[in-house]
Coordinates of C-alpha atoms (C1' of nucleotides) in Angstrom, one line a residue:
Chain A
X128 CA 0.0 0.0 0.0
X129 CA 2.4 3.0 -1.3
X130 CA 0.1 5.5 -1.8
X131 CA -1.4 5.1 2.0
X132 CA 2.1 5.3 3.5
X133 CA 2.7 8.8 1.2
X134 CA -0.9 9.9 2.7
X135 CA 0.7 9.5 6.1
X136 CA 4.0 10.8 5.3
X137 CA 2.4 14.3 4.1
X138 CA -0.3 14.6 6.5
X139 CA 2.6 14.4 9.3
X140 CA 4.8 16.9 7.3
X141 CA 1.7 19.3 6.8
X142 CA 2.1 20.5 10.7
X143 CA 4.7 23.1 11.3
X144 CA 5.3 21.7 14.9
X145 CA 6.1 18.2 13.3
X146 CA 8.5 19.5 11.1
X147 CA 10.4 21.1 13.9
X148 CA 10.8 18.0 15.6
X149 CA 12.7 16.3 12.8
X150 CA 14.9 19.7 12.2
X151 CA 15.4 19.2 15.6
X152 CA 15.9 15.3 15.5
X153 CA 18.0 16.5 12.2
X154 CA 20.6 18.5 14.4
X155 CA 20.8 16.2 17.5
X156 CA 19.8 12.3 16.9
X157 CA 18.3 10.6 19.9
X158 CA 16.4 12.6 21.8
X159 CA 13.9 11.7 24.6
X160 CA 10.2 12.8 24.6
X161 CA 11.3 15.0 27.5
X162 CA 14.0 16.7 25.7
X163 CA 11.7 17.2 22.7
X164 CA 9.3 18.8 25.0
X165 CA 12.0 21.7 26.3
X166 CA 11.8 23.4 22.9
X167 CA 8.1 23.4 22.4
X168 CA 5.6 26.1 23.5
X169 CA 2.8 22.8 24.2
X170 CA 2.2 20.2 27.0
X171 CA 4.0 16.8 26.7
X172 CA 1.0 15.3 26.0
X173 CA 0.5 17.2 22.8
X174 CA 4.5 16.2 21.7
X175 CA 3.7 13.2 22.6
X176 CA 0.9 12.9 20.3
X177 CA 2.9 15.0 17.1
X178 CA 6.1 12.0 17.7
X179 CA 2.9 9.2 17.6
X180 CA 2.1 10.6 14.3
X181 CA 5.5 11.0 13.3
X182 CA 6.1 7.3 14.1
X183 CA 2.8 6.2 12.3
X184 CA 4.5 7.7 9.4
X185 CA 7.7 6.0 10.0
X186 CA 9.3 9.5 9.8
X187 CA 10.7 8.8 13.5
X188 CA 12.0 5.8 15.2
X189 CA 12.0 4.7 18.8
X190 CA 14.0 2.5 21.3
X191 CA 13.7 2.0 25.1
X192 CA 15.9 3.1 27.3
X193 CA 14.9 2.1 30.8
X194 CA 11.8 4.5 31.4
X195 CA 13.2 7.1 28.7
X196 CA 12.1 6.8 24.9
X197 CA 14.6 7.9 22.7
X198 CA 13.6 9.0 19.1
X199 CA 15.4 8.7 16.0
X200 CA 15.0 10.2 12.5
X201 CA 14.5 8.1 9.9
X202 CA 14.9 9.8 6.5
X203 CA 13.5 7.3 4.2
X204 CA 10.0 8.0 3.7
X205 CA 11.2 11.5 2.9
X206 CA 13.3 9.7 0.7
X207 CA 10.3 7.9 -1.1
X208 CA 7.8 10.9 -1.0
X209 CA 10.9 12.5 -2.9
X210 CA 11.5 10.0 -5.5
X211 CA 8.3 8.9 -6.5
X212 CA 6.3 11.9 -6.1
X213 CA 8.3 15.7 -5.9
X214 CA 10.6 14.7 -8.5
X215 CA 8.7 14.1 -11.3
X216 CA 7.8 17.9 -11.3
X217 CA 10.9 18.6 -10.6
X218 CA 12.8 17.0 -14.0
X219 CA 9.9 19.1 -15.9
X220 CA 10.1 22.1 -13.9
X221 CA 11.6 24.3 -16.6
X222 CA 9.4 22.4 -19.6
X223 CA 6.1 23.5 -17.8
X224 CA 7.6 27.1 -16.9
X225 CA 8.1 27.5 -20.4
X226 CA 5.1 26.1 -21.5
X227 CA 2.9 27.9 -19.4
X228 CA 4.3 31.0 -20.4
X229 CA 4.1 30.1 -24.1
X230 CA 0.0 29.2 -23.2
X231 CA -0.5 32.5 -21.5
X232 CA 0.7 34.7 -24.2
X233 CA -1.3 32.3 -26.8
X234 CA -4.4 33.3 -24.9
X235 CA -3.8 37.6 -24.7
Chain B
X184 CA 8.1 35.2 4.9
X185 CA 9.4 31.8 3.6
X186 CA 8.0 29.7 6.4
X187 CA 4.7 30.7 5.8
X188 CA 5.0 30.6 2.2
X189 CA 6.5 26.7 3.0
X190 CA 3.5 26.2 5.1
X191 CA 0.7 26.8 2.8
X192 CA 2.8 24.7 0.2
X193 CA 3.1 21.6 2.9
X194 CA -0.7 21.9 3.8
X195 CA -1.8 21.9 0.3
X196 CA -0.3 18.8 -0.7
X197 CA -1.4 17.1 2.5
X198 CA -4.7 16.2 1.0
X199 CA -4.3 13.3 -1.7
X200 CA -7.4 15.4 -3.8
X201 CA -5.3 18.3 -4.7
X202 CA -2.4 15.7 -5.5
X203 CA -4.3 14.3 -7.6
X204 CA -5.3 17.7 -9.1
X205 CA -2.0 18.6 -9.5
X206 CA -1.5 14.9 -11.3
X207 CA -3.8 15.6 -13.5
X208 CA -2.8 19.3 -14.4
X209 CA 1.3 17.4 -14.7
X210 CA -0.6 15.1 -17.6
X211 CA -2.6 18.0 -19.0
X212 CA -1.8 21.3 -18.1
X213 CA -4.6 23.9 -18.6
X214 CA -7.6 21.9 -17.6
X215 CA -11.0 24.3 -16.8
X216 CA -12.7 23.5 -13.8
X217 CA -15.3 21.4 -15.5
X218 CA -12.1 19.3 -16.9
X219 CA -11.0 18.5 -13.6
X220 CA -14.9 18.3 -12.3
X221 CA -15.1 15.0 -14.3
X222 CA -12.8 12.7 -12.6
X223 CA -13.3 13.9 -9.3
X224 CA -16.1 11.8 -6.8
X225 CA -17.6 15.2 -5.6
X226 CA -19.3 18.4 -5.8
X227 CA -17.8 21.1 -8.4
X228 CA -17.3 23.5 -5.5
X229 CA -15.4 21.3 -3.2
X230 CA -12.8 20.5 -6.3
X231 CA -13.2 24.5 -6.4
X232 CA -12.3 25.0 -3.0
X233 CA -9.2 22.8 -3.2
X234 CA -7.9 25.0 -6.3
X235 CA -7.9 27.8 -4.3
X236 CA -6.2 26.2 -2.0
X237 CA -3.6 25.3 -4.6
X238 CA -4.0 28.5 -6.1
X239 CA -2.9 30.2 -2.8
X240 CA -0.1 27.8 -2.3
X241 CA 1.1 28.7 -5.5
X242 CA 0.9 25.4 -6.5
X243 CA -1.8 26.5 -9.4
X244 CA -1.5 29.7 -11.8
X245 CA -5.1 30.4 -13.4
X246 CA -6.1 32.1 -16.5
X247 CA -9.6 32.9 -17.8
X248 CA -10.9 32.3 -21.0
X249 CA -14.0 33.7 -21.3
X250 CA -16.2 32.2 -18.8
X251 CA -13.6 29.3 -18.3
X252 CA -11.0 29.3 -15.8
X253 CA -8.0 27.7 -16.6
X254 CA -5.6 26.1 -14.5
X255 CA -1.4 25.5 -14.9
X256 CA 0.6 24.0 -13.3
X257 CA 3.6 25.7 -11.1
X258 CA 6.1 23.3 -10.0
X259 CA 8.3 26.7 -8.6
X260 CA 6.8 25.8 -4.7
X261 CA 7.7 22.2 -4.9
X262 CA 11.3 23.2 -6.3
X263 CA 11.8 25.6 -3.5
X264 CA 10.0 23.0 -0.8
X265 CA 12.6 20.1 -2.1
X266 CA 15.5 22.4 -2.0
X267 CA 14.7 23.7 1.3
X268 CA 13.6 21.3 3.2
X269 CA 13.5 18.0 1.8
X270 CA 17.0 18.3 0.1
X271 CA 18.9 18.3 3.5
X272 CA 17.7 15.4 4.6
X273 CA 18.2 13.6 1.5
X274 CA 22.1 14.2 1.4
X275 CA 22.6 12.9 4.9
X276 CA 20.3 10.1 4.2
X277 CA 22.9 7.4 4.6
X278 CA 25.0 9.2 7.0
X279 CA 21.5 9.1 9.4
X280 CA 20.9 5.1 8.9
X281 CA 24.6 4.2 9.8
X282 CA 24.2 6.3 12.9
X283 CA 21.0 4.8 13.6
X284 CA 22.2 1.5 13.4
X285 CA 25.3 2.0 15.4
X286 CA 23.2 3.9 18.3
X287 CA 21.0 1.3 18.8
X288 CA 23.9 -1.5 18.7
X289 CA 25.9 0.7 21.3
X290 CA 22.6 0.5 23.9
X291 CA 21.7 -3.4 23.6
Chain C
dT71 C1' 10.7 1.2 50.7
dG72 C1' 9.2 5.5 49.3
dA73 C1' 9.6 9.6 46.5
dT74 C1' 10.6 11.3 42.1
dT75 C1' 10.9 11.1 37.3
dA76 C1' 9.6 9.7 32.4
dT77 C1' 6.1 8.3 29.9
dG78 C1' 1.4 6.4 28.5
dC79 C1' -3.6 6.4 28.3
dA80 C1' -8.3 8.4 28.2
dA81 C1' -11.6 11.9 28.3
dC82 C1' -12.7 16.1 26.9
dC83 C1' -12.9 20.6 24.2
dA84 C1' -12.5 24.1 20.4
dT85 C1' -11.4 24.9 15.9
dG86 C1' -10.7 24.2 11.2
dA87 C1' -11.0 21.3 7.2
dG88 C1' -13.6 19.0 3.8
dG89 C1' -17.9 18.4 2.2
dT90 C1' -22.8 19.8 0.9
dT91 C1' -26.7 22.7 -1.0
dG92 C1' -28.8 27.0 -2.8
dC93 C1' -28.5 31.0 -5.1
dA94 C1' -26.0 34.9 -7.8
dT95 C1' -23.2 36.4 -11.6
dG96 C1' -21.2 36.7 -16.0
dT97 C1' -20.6 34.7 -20.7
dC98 C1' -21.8 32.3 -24.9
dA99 C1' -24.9 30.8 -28.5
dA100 C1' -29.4 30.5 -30.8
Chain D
dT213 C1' -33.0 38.9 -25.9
dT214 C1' -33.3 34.7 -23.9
dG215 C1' -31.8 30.4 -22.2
dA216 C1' -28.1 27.5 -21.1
dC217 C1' -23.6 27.0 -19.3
dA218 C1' -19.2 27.9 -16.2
dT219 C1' -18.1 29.6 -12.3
dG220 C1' -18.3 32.3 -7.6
dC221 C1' -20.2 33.2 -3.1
dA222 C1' -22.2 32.0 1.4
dA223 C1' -24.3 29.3 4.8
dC224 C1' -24.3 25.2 6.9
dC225 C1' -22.9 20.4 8.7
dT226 C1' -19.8 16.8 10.3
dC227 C1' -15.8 15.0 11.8
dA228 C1' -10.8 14.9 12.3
dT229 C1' -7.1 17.5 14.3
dG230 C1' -4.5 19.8 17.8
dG231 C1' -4.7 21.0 22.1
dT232 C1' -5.8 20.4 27.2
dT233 C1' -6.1 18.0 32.0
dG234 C1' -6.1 14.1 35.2
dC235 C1' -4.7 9.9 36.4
dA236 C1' -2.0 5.3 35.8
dT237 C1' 2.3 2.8 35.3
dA238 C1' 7.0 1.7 35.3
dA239 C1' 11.9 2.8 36.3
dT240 C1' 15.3 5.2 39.0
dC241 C1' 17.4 7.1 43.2
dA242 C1' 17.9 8.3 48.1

DNA sequence: TGATTATGCAACCATGAGGTTGCATGTCAA
DNA sequence: TTGACATGCAACCTCATGGTTGCATAATCA
Protein backbone atom coordinates (compact mmCIF):
# COMPACT_ATOMS: atom_id res chain seq x y z
CA UNK A 1 0.00 0.00 0.00
CA UNK A 2 2.42 3.03 -1.33
CA UNK A 3 0.09 5.47 -1.78
CA UNK A 4 -1.35 5.12 2.02
CA UNK A 5 2.10 5.32 3.45
CA UNK A 6 2.67 8.81 1.19
CA UNK A 7 -0.93 9.86 2.73
CA UNK A 8 0.72 9.53 6.07
CA UNK A 9 4.04 10.82 5.28
CA UNK A 10 2.44 14.33 4.05
CA UNK A 11 -0.33 14.57 6.47
CA UNK A 12 2.65 14.37 9.31
CA UNK A 13 4.84 16.93 7.29
CA UNK A 14 1.72 19.35 6.81
CA UNK A 15 2.11 20.50 10.71
CA UNK A 16 4.70 23.10 11.35
CA UNK A 17 5.31 21.67 14.87
CA UNK A 18 6.09 18.21 13.28
CA UNK A 19 8.51 19.47 11.13
CA UNK A 20 10.44 21.14 13.86
CA UNK A 21 10.82 17.99 15.58
CA UNK A 22 12.68 16.35 12.82
CA UNK A 23 14.93 19.73 12.25
CA UNK A 24 15.39 19.16 15.64
CA UNK A 25 15.90 15.35 15.55
CA UNK A 26 18.01 16.47 12.23
CA UNK A 27 20.64 18.52 14.37
CA UNK A 28 20.76 16.23 17.55
CA UNK A 29 19.75 12.35 16.90
CA UNK A 30 18.27 10.57 19.93
CA UNK A 31 16.43 12.60 21.83
CA UNK A 32 13.91 11.66 24.59
CA UNK A 33 10.24 12.84 24.64
CA UNK A 34 11.28 15.00 27.48
CA UNK A 35 14.03 16.68 25.70
CA UNK A 36 11.73 17.22 22.73
CA UNK A 37 9.29 18.82 25.05
CA UNK A 38 12.00 21.66 26.30
CA UNK A 39 11.85 23.44 22.94
CA UNK A 40 8.08 23.43 22.43
CA UNK A 41 5.55 26.13 23.46
CA UNK A 42 2.77 22.77 24.25
CA UNK A 43 2.17 20.25 26.95
CA UNK A 44 3.97 16.84 26.70
CA UNK A 45 0.99 15.25 25.98
CA UNK A 46 0.49 17.24 22.84
CA UNK A 47 4.49 16.15 21.70
CA UNK A 48 3.67 13.18 22.56
CA UNK A 49 0.93 12.90 20.34
CA UNK A 50 2.85 15.00 17.06
CA UNK A 51 6.09 12.01 17.65
CA UNK A 52 2.86 9.18 17.58
CA UNK A 53 2.11 10.56 14.30
CA UNK A 54 5.55 10.97 13.25
CA UNK A 55 6.12 7.28 14.06
CA UNK A 56 2.77 6.18 12.30
CA UNK A 57 4.49 7.72 9.35
CA UNK A 58 7.68 6.00 10.04
CA UNK A 59 9.28 9.51 9.79
CA UNK A 60 10.73 8.84 13.50
CA UNK A 61 12.00 5.77 15.24
CA UNK A 62 11.99 4.72 18.76
CA UNK A 63 14.01 2.45 21.27
CA UNK A 64 13.71 2.02 25.08
CA UNK A 65 15.90 3.12 27.26
CA UNK A 66 14.89 2.09 30.81
CA UNK A 67 11.82 4.47 31.38
CA UNK A 68 13.22 7.08 28.68
CA UNK A 69 12.10 6.77 24.94
CA UNK A 70 14.61 7.90 22.73
CA UNK A 71 13.58 9.01 19.13
CA UNK A 72 15.38 8.73 16.04
CA UNK A 73 14.95 10.23 12.50
CA UNK A 74 14.51 8.11 9.90
CA UNK A 75 14.94 9.82 6.53
CA UNK A 76 13.53 7.27 4.16
CA UNK A 77 10.02 8.03 3.72
CA UNK A 78 11.17 11.54 2.88
CA UNK A 79 13.35 9.75 0.66
CA UNK A 80 10.27 7.94 -1.10
CA UNK A 81 7.82 10.93 -1.00
CA UNK A 82 10.88 12.54 -2.95
CA UNK A 83 11.51 9.96 -5.53
CA UNK A 84 8.27 8.89 -6.54
CA UNK A 85 6.28 11.91 -6.05
CA UNK A 86 8.30 15.70 -5.93
CA UNK A 87 10.63 14.68 -8.52
CA UNK A 88 8.69 14.06 -11.34
CA UNK A 89 7.81 17.90 -11.30
CA UNK A 90 10.91 18.61 -10.63
CA UNK A 91 12.83 16.97 -14.04
CA UNK A 92 9.93 19.08 -15.87
CA UNK A 93 10.13 22.05 -13.86
CA UNK A 94 11.64 24.25 -16.63
CA UNK A 95 9.38 22.42 -19.61
CA UNK A 96 6.08 23.46 -17.80
CA UNK A 97 7.56 27.06 -16.87
CA UNK A 98 8.07 27.49 -20.41
CA UNK A 99 5.07 26.14 -21.45
CA UNK A 100 2.89 27.91 -19.41
CA UNK A 101 4.35 31.02 -20.45
CA UNK A 102 4.10 30.13 -24.11
CA UNK A 103 -0.03 29.19 -23.17
CA UNK A 104 -0.51 32.46 -21.54
CA UNK A 105 0.74 34.68 -24.21
CA UNK A 106 -1.27 32.34 -26.84
CA UNK A 107 -4.45 33.31 -24.92
CA UNK A 108 -3.83 37.56 -24.74
CA UNK B 1 8.06 35.17 4.93
CA UNK B 2 9.38 31.81 3.58
CA UNK B 3 7.96 29.72 6.45
CA UNK B 4 4.73 30.72 5.79
CA UNK B 5 4.97 30.61 2.19
CA UNK B 6 6.52 26.67 3.03
CA UNK B 7 3.54 26.20 5.06
CA UNK B 8 0.73 26.76 2.78
CA UNK B 9 2.81 24.72 0.21
CA UNK B 10 3.07 21.56 2.87
CA UNK B 11 -0.71 21.89 3.80
CA UNK B 12 -1.83 21.90 0.26
CA UNK B 13 -0.28 18.82 -0.74
CA UNK B 14 -1.37 17.10 2.53
CA UNK B 15 -4.72 16.17 0.97
CA UNK B 16 -4.28 13.34 -1.72
CA UNK B 17 -7.41 15.37 -3.78
CA UNK B 18 -5.34 18.27 -4.66
CA UNK B 19 -2.45 15.67 -5.45
CA UNK B 20 -4.33 14.30 -7.61
CA UNK B 21 -5.33 17.68 -9.12
CA UNK B 22 -1.99 18.60 -9.54
CA UNK B 23 -1.47 14.88 -11.33
CA UNK B 24 -3.82 15.60 -13.53
CA UNK B 25 -2.83 19.28 -14.38
CA UNK B 26 1.27 17.41 -14.75
CA UNK B 27 -0.59 15.06 -17.60
CA UNK B 28 -2.56 17.98 -19.04
CA UNK B 29 -1.84 21.30 -18.13
CA UNK B 30 -4.58 23.88 -18.59
CA UNK B 31 -7.62 21.93 -17.58
CA UNK B 32 -11.00 24.29 -16.83
CA UNK B 33 -12.71 23.48 -13.80
CA UNK B 34 -15.30 21.39 -15.47
CA UNK B 35 -12.06 19.29 -16.92
CA UNK B 36 -11.00 18.51 -13.61
CA UNK B 37 -14.85 18.33 -12.26
CA UNK B 38 -15.11 14.99 -14.30
CA UNK B 39 -12.81 12.71 -12.62
CA UNK B 40 -13.34 13.85 -9.33
CA UNK B 41 -16.06 11.79 -6.76
CA UNK B 42 -17.58 15.16 -5.61
CA UNK B 43 -19.27 18.43 -5.79
CA UNK B 44 -17.77 21.09 -8.37
CA UNK B 45 -17.30 23.46 -5.45
CA UNK B 46 -15.41 21.34 -3.20
CA UNK B 47 -12.80 20.52 -6.26
CA UNK B 48 -13.16 24.47 -6.35
CA UNK B 49 -12.25 25.05 -3.01
CA UNK B 50 -9.23 22.81 -3.23
CA UNK B 51 -7.91 24.95 -6.29
CA UNK B 52 -7.95 27.76 -4.35
CA UNK B 53 -6.24 26.19 -2.02
CA UNK B 54 -3.62 25.30 -4.56
CA UNK B 55 -3.99 28.49 -6.09
CA UNK B 56 -2.87 30.22 -2.82
CA UNK B 57 -0.08 27.79 -2.32
CA UNK B 58 1.08 28.70 -5.51
CA UNK B 59 0.91 25.38 -6.48
CA UNK B 60 -1.76 26.49 -9.38
CA UNK B 61 -1.55 29.72 -11.84
CA UNK B 62 -5.12 30.37 -13.44
CA UNK B 63 -6.13 32.08 -16.49
CA UNK B 64 -9.57 32.90 -17.85
CA UNK B 65 -10.90 32.34 -21.00
CA UNK B 66 -14.04 33.65 -21.32
CA UNK B 67 -16.17 32.23 -18.80
CA UNK B 68 -13.63 29.28 -18.27
CA UNK B 69 -10.98 29.27 -15.80
CA UNK B 70 -8.03 27.65 -16.62
CA UNK B 71 -5.57 26.06 -14.51
CA UNK B 72 -1.45 25.50 -14.89
CA UNK B 73 0.59 23.99 -13.31
CA UNK B 74 3.63 25.70 -11.07
CA UNK B 75 6.05 23.34 -9.96
CA UNK B 76 8.28 26.67 -8.59
CA UNK B 77 6.81 25.80 -4.68
CA UNK B 78 7.68 22.22 -4.87
CA UNK B 79 11.31 23.18 -6.33
CA UNK B 80 11.79 25.57 -3.49
CA UNK B 81 10.01 22.97 -0.83
CA UNK B 82 12.62 20.15 -2.09
CA UNK B 83 15.45 22.36 -1.99
CA UNK B 84 14.69 23.75 1.28
CA UNK B 85 13.62 21.30 3.18
CA UNK B 86 13.53 17.97 1.77
CA UNK B 87 16.99 18.27 0.10
CA UNK B 88 18.94 18.35 3.54
CA UNK B 89 17.73 15.35 4.60
CA UNK B 90 18.19 13.57 1.45
CA UNK B 91 22.08 14.18 1.41
CA UNK B 92 22.63 12.93 4.89
CA UNK B 93 20.32 10.05 4.22
CA UNK B 94 22.88 7.37 4.60
CA UNK B 95 25.00 9.22 7.02
CA UNK B 96 21.51 9.15 9.40
CA UNK B 97 20.92 5.14 8.91
CA UNK B 98 24.58 4.23 9.76
CA UNK B 99 24.17 6.34 12.93
CA UNK B 100 20.96 4.80 13.60
CA UNK B 101 22.25 1.55 13.40
CA UNK B 102 25.28 2.00 15.39
CA UNK B 103 23.22 3.92 18.26
CA UNK B 104 21.00 1.26 18.79
CA UNK B 105 23.88 -1.48 18.68
CA UNK B 106 25.87 0.68 21.28
CA UNK B 107 22.62 0.52 23.89
CA UNK B 108 21.71 -3.40 23.65
C1' DT C 1 10.70 1.17 50.67
C1' DG C 2 9.18 5.50 49.28
C1' DA C 3 9.63 9.59 46.49
C1' DT C 4 10.62 11.25 42.10
C1' DT C 5 10.93 11.05 37.28
C1' DA C 6 9.56 9.68 32.35
C1' DT C 7 6.15 8.27 29.95
C1' DG C 8 1.35 6.36 28.48
C1' DC C 9 -3.64 6.39 28.32
C1' DA C 10 -8.26 8.37 28.17
C1' DA C 11 -11.64 11.86 28.30
C1' DC C 12 -12.70 16.13 26.87
C1' DC C 13 -12.92 20.61 24.17
C1' DA C 14 -12.49 24.11 20.44
C1' DT C 15 -11.44 24.92 15.93
C1' DG C 16 -10.75 24.22 11.20
C1' DA C 17 -11.00 21.32 7.16
C1' DG C 18 -13.63 19.02 3.77
C1' DG C 19 -17.88 18.40 2.15
C1' DT C 20 -22.77 19.76 0.86
C1' DT C 21 -26.73 22.74 -1.01
C1' DG C 22 -28.80 26.97 -2.80
C1' DC C 23 -28.47 31.04 -5.14
C1' DA C 24 -25.99 34.87 -7.77
C1' DT C 25 -23.18 36.42 -11.60
C1' DG C 26 -21.22 36.73 -16.01
C1' DT C 27 -20.55 34.73 -20.75
C1' DC C 28 -21.83 32.30 -24.88
C1' DA C 29 -24.93 30.76 -28.51
C1' DA C 30 -29.43 30.53 -30.83
C1' DT D 1 -32.96 38.85 -25.92
C1' DT D 2 -33.28 34.69 -23.87
C1' DG D 3 -31.80 30.43 -22.18
C1' DA D 4 -28.08 27.50 -21.09
C1' DC D 5 -23.56 27.05 -19.29
C1' DA D 6 -19.24 27.89 -16.22
C1' DT D 7 -18.09 29.64 -12.29
C1' DG D 8 -18.29 32.25 -7.64
C1' DC D 9 -20.16 33.18 -3.07
C1' DA D 10 -22.20 32.05 1.36
C1' DA D 11 -24.34 29.32 4.79
C1' DC D 12 -24.30 25.20 6.86
C1' DC D 13 -22.95 20.38 8.65
C1' DT D 14 -19.79 16.76 10.28
C1' DC D 15 -15.76 15.04 11.80
C1' DA D 16 -10.75 14.92 12.31
C1' DT D 17 -7.08 17.51 14.35
C1' DG D 18 -4.45 19.80 17.81
C1' DG D 19 -4.67 21.00 22.14
C1' DT D 20 -5.78 20.45 27.21
C1' DT D 21 -6.15 18.04 32.00
C1' DG D 22 -6.12 14.13 35.19
C1' DC D 23 -4.69 9.85 36.44
C1' DA D 24 -1.99 5.32 35.80
C1' DT D 25 2.30 2.83 35.26
C1' DA D 26 7.01 1.72 35.27
C1' DA D 27 11.89 2.81 36.27
C1' DT D 28 15.31 5.19 39.00
C1' DC D 29 17.41 7.06 43.16
C1' DA D 30 17.94 8.29 48.08
Amino acid sequence: MKGRDDDRVFAALADPSRRLLLDRLFAENGLTLGNLCERMKMSRQAVSKHLAILERARLVTTHWRGREKLHYLNPVPIHQVQARWIAKFETDRLDLLSDLKTRLERKS
